[in-house]
CSV table of C-alpha atoms in Angstrom, one decimal:
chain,number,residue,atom,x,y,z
A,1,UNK,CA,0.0,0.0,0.0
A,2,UNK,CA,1.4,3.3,-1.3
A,3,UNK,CA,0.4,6.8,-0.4
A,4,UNK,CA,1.4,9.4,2.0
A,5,UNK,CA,4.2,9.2,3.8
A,6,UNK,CA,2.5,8.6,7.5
A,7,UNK,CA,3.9,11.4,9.9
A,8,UNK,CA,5.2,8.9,12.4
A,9,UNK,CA,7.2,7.2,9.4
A,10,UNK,CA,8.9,10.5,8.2
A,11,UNK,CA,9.4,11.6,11.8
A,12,UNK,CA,11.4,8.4,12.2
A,13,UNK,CA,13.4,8.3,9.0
A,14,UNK,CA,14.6,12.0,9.4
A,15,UNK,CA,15.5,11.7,13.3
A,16,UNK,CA,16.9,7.8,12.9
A,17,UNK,CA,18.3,7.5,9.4
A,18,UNK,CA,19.6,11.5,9.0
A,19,UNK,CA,17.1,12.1,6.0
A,20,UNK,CA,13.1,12.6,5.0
A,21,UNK,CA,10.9,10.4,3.6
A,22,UNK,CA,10.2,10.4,0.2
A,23,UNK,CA,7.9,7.2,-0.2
A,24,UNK,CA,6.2,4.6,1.8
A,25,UNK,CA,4.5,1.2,1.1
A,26,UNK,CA,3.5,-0.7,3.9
A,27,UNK,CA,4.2,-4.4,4.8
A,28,UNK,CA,2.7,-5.2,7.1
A,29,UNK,CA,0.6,-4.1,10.1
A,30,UNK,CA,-0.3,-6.3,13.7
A,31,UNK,CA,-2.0,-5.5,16.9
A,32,UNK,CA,2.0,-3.7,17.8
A,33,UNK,CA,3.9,-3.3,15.2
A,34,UNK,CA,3.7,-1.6,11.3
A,35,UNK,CA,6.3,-2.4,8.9
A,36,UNK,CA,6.6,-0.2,6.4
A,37,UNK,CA,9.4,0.1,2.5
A,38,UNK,CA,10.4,3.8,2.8
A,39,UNK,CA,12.7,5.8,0.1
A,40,UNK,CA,14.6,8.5,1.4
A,41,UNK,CA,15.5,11.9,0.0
A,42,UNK,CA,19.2,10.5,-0.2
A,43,UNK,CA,18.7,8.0,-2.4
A,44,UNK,CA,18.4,5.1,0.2
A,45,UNK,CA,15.7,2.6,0.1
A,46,UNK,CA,15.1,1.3,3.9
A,47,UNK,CA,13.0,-0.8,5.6
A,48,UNK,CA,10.9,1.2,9.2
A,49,UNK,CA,9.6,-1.3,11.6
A,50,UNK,CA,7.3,0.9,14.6
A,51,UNK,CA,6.6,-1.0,17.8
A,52,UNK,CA,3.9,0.5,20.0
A,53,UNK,CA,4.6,1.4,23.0
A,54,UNK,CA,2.7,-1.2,24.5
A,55,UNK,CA,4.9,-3.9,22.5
A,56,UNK,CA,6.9,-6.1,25.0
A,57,UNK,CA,9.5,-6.6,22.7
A,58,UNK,CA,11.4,-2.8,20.6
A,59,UNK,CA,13.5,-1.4,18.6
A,60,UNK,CA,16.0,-1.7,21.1
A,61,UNK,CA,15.9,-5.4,21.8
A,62,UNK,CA,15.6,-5.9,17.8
A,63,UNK,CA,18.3,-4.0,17.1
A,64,UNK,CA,20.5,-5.6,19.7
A,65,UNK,CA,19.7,-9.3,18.3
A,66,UNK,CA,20.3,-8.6,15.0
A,67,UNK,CA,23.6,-7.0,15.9
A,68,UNK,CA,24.6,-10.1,18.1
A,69,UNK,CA,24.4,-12.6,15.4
A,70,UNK,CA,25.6,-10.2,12.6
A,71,UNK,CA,29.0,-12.2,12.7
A,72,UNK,CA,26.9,-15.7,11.8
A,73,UNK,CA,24.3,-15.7,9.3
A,74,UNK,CA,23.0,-13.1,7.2
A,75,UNK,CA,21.1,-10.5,8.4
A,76,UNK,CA,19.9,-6.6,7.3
A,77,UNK,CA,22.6,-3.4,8.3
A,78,UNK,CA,21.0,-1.5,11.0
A,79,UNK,CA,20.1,2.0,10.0
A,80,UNK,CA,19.0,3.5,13.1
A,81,UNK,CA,16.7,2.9,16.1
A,82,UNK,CA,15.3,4.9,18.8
A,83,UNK,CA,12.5,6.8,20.0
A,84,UNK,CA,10.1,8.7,17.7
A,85,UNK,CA,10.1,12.1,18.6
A,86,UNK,CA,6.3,13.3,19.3
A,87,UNK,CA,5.0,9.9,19.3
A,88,UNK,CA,4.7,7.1,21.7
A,89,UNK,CA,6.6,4.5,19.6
A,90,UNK,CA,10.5,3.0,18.9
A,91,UNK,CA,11.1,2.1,15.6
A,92,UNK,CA,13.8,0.3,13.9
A,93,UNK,CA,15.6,1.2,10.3
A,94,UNK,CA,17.0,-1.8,8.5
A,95,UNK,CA,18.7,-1.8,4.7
A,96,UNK,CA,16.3,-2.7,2.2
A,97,UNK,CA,17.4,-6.5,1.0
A,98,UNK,CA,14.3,-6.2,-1.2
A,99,UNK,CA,10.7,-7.7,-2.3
A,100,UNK,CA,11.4,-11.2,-2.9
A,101,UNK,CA,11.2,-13.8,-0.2
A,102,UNK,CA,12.4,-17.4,0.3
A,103,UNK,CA,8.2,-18.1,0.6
A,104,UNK,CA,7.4,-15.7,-2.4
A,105,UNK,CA,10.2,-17.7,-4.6
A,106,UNK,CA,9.0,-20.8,-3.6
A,107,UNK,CA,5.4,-20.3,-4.1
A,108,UNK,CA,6.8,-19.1,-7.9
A,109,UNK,CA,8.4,-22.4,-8.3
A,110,UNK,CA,11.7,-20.2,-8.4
A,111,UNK,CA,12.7,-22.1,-5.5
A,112,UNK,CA,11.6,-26.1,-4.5
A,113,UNK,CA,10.0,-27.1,-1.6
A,114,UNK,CA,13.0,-29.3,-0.8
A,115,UNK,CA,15.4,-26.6,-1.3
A,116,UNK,CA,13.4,-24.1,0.9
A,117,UNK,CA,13.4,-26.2,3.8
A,118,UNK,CA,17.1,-27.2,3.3
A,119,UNK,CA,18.2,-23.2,3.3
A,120,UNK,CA,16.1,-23.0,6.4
A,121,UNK,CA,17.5,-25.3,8.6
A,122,UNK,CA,21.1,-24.0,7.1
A,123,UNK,CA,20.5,-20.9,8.3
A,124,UNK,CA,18.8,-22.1,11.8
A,125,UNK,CA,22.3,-23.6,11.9
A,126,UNK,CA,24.0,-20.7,11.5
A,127,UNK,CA,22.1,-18.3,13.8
A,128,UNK,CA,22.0,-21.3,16.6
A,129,UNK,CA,25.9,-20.8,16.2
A,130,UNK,CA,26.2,-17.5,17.5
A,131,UNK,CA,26.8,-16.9,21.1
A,132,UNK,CA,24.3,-16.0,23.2
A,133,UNK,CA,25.2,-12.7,25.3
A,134,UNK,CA,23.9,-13.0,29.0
A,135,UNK,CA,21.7,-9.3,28.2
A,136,UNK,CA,19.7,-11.8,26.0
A,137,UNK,CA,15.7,-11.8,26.6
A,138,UNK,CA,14.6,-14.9,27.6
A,139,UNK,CA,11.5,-16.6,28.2
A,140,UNK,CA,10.9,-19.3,30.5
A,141,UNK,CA,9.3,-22.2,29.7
A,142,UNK,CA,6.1,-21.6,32.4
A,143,UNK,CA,5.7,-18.5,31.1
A,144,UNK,CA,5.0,-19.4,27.8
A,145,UNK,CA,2.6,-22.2,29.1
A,146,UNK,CA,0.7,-19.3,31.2
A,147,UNK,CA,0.6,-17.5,28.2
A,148,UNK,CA,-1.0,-19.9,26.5
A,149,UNK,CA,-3.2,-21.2,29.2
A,150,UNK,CA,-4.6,-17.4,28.9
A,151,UNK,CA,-6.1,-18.5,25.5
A,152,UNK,CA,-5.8,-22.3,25.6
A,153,UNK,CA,-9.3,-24.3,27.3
A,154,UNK,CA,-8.0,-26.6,30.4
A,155,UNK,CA,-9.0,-29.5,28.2
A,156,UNK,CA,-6.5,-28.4,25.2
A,157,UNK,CA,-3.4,-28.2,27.7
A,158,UNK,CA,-4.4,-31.2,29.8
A,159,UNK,CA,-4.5,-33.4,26.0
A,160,UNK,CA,-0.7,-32.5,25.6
A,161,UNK,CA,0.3,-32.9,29.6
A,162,UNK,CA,3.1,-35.8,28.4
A,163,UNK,CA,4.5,-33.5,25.4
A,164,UNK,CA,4.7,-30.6,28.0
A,165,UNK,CA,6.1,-33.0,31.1
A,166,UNK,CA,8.9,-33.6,28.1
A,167,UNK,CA,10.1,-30.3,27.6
A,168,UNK,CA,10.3,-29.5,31.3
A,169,UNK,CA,12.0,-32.8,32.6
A,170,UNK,CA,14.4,-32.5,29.9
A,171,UNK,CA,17.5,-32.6,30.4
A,172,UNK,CA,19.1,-28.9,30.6
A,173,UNK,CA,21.2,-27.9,27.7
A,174,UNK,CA,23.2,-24.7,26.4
A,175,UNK,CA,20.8,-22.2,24.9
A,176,UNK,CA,20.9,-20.6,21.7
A,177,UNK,CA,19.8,-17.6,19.9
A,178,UNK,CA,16.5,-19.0,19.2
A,179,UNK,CA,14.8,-16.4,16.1
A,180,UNK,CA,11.3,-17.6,16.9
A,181,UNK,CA,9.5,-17.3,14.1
A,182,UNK,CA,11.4,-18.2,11.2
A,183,UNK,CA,10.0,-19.3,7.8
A,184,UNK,CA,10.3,-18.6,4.2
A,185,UNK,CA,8.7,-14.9,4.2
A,186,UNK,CA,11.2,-14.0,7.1
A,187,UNK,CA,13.9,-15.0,4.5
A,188,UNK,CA,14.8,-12.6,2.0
A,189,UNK,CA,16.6,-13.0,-1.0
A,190,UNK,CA,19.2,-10.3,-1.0
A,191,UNK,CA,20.2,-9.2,-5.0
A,192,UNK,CA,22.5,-10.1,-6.8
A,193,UNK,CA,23.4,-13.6,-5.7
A,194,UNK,CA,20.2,-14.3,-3.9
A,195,UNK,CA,22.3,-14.7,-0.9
A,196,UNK,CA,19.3,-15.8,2.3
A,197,UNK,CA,19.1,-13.2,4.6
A,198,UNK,CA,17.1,-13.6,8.2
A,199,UNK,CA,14.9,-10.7,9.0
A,200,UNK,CA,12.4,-9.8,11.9
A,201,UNK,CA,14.2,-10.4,15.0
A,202,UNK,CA,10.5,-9.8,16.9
A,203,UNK,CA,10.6,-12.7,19.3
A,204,UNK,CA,14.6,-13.5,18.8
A,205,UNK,CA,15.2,-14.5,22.7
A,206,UNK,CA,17.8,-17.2,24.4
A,207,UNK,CA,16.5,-20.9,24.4
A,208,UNK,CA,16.7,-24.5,23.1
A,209,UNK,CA,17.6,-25.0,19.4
A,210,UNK,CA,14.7,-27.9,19.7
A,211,UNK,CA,12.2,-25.6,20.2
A,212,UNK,CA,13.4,-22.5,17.3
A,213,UNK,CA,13.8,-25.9,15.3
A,214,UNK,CA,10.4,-27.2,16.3
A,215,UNK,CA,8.7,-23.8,15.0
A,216,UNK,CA,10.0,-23.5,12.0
A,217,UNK,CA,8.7,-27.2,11.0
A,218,UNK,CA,5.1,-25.8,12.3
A,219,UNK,CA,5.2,-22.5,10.7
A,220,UNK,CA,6.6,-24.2,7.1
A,221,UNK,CA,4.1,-27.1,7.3
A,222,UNK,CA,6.7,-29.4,7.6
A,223,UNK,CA,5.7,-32.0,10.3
A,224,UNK,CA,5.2,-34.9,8.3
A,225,UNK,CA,8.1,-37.5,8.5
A,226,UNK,CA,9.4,-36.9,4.8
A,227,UNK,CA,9.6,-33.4,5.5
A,228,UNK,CA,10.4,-32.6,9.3
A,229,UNK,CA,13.1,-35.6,8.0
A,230,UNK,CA,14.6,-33.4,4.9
A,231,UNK,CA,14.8,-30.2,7.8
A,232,UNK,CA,16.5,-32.2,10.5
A,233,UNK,CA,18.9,-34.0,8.3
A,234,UNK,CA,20.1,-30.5,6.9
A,235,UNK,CA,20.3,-29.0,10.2
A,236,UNK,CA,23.8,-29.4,11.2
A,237,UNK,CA,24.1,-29.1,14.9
A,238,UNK,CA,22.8,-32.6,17.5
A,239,UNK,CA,18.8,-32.5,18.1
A,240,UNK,CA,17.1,-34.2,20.7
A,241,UNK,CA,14.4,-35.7,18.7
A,242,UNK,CA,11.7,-36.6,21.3
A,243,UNK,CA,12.3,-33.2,22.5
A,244,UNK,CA,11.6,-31.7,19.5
A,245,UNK,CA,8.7,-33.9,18.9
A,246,UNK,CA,7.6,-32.5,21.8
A,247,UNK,CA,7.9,-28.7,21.1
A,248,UNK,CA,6.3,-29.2,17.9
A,249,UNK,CA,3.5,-30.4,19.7
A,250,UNK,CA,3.4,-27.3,22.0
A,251,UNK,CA,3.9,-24.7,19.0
A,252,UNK,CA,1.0,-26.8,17.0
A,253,UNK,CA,-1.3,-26.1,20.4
A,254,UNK,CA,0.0,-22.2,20.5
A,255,UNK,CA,-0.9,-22.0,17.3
A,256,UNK,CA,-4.3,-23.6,17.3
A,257,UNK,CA,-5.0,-21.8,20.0
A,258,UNK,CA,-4.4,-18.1,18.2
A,259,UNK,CA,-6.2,-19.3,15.1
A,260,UNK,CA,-9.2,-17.7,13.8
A,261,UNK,CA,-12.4,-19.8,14.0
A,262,UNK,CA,-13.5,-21.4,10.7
A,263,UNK,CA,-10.8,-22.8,8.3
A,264,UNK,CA,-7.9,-21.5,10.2
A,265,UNK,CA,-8.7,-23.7,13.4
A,266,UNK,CA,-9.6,-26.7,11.6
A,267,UNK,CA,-6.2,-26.0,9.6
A,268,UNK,CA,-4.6,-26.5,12.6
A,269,UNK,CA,-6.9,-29.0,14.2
A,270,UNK,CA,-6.0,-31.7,11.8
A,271,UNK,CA,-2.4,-30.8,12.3
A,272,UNK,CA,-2.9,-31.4,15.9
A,273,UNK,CA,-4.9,-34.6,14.8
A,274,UNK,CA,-2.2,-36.3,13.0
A,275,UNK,CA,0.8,-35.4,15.6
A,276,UNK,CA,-1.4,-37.1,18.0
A,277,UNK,CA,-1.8,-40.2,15.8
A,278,UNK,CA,2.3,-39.7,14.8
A,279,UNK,CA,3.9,-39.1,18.3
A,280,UNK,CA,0.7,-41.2,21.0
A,281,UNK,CA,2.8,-40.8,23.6
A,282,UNK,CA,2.8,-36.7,23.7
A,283,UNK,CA,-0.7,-36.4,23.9
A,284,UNK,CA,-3.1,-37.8,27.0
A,285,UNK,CA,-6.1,-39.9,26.0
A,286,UNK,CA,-9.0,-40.5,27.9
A,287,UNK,CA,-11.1,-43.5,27.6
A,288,UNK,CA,-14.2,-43.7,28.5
A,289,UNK,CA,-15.2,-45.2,31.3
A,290,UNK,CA,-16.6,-49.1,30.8
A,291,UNK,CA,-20.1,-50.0,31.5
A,292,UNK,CA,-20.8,-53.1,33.0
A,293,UNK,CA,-23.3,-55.1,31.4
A,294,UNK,CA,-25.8,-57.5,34.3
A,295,UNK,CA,-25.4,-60.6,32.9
A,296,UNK,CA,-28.7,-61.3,33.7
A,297,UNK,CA,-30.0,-59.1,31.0
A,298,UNK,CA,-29.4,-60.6,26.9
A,299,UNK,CA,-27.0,-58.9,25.0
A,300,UNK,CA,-28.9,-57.2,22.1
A,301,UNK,CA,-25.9,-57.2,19.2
């Protein structure tokens, strides 16, 4: 969407990237953040990320991710990030790697299916590489259960009690810079080698490579065997593969339980359906309770 420039956008260009606004097209837009392609009067093409005020994650903690793992896998140069004067919002300026996305290229048929997830779990190597910094946000594992309790009936997190008992009686290991949400369209294909770049550092935070590993086999629908198989086998770092069973389960649950009603939650009931016929022992059945039948009475079948 082009237009206008939005105040707030050429506010933050001229105070964080030294020049005005010429253009805008927005990206995106969520409940906290607006992600918009702006062109500057200089010439430079950049990408403006605005985080409410209200966002628990900001440009700060962006910036500072992206920065930390600059030395291991490909990421955007940051511009600038700060404060928006006049407004109650941070904002991040990135380069502009361009339009075209692992999941746009794939979607073409630029890119195949196979290849996609191969460059993914590449790069998942790479970033899990980088060390983690002990400023690093992180987010305990009951936290993200209470979160998800907050939208999650009793009866959904009482189904996948054994895949959550997994994750919290494992065994503890060295964390990693976990991205959080990585997929194709958070993977930019940077001109003019196409050279995969990772991009929105949002939920970037310190934790197990199972679980950033485990999300990106949700987000990619990726979790049958053939697949989840052609991810893990390119990932080059050890996995724990009941544990990441197990936090596939749990991002499959999250995700269900943020889904829109209609197709979107049936989307991601069946997912839930066939990880529960794939991996039993991560989900908690319950069987009715028997009746017994008097013998004195006939049996009528």
């Amino acid at each position: 969407m082009t237009g206008a420039v939005p105040a707030i956008v050429s506010r933050a260009a001229r105070t964080l990237a030294g020049a005005p606004a010429r253009t805008a097209c927005r990206l995106s837009v969520r409940s906290r953040t607006a992600v918009y392609r702006a062109g500057l009067a200089d010439g430079r093409s950049v990408v403006i990320k605005l985080y409410a005020a209200t966002a628990r994650r900001n440009a700060a903690t962006e910036s500072a991710a992206i920065r930390s793992v600059a030395d291991h896998v490909p990421v955007p140069t940051v511009v600038g990030y700060g404060h928006v004067p006049g407004h109650e919002a941070t904002a991040l300026i990135t380069s502009d790697l361009g339009p075209l996305t692992l999941g746009s290229a794939m979607r073409s048929g630029l890119v195949s299916d196979e290849r996609s997830l191969k460059d993914l779990a590449g790069l998942l190597g790479r970033l899990h590489r980088a060390p983690v910094q002990p400023w690093a946000p992180r987010r305990p594992f009951y936290e993200q259960v209470a979160s998800l309790g907050r939208r999650c009936p009793p009866s959904g997190l009482d189904r996948i009690g054994p895949a959550l008992a997994a994750i919290t009686d494992a065994s503890p290991t060295a964390l990693v810079w976990c991205h959080g949400d990585l997929h194709g369209d958070n993977v930019v294909l940077a001109r003019p080698r196409a050279v995969r770049h990772l991009v929105d550092f949002t939920d970037a935070a310190a934790g197990p490579r199972e679980s950033d590993v485990a999300q990106t086999l949700v987000m990619s629908d990726a979790l049958s065997p053939l697949l989840a198989r052609t991810v893990t086998d390119a990932y080059p770092l050890a996995l724990d593969h009941r544990l990441l069973s197990a936090w596939a389960v749990f991002h499959t649950t999250r995700s269900w339980a943020y889904s829109s009603p209609g197709d979107d939650r049936a989307l991601w009931e069946r997912r839930l359906d066939d990880l529960s016929r794939r991996t039993p022992y991560l989900f908690r059945t319950h069987r009715p309770e028997r009746t017994h039948r008097c013998p004195h009475l006939p049996c009528r079948w």
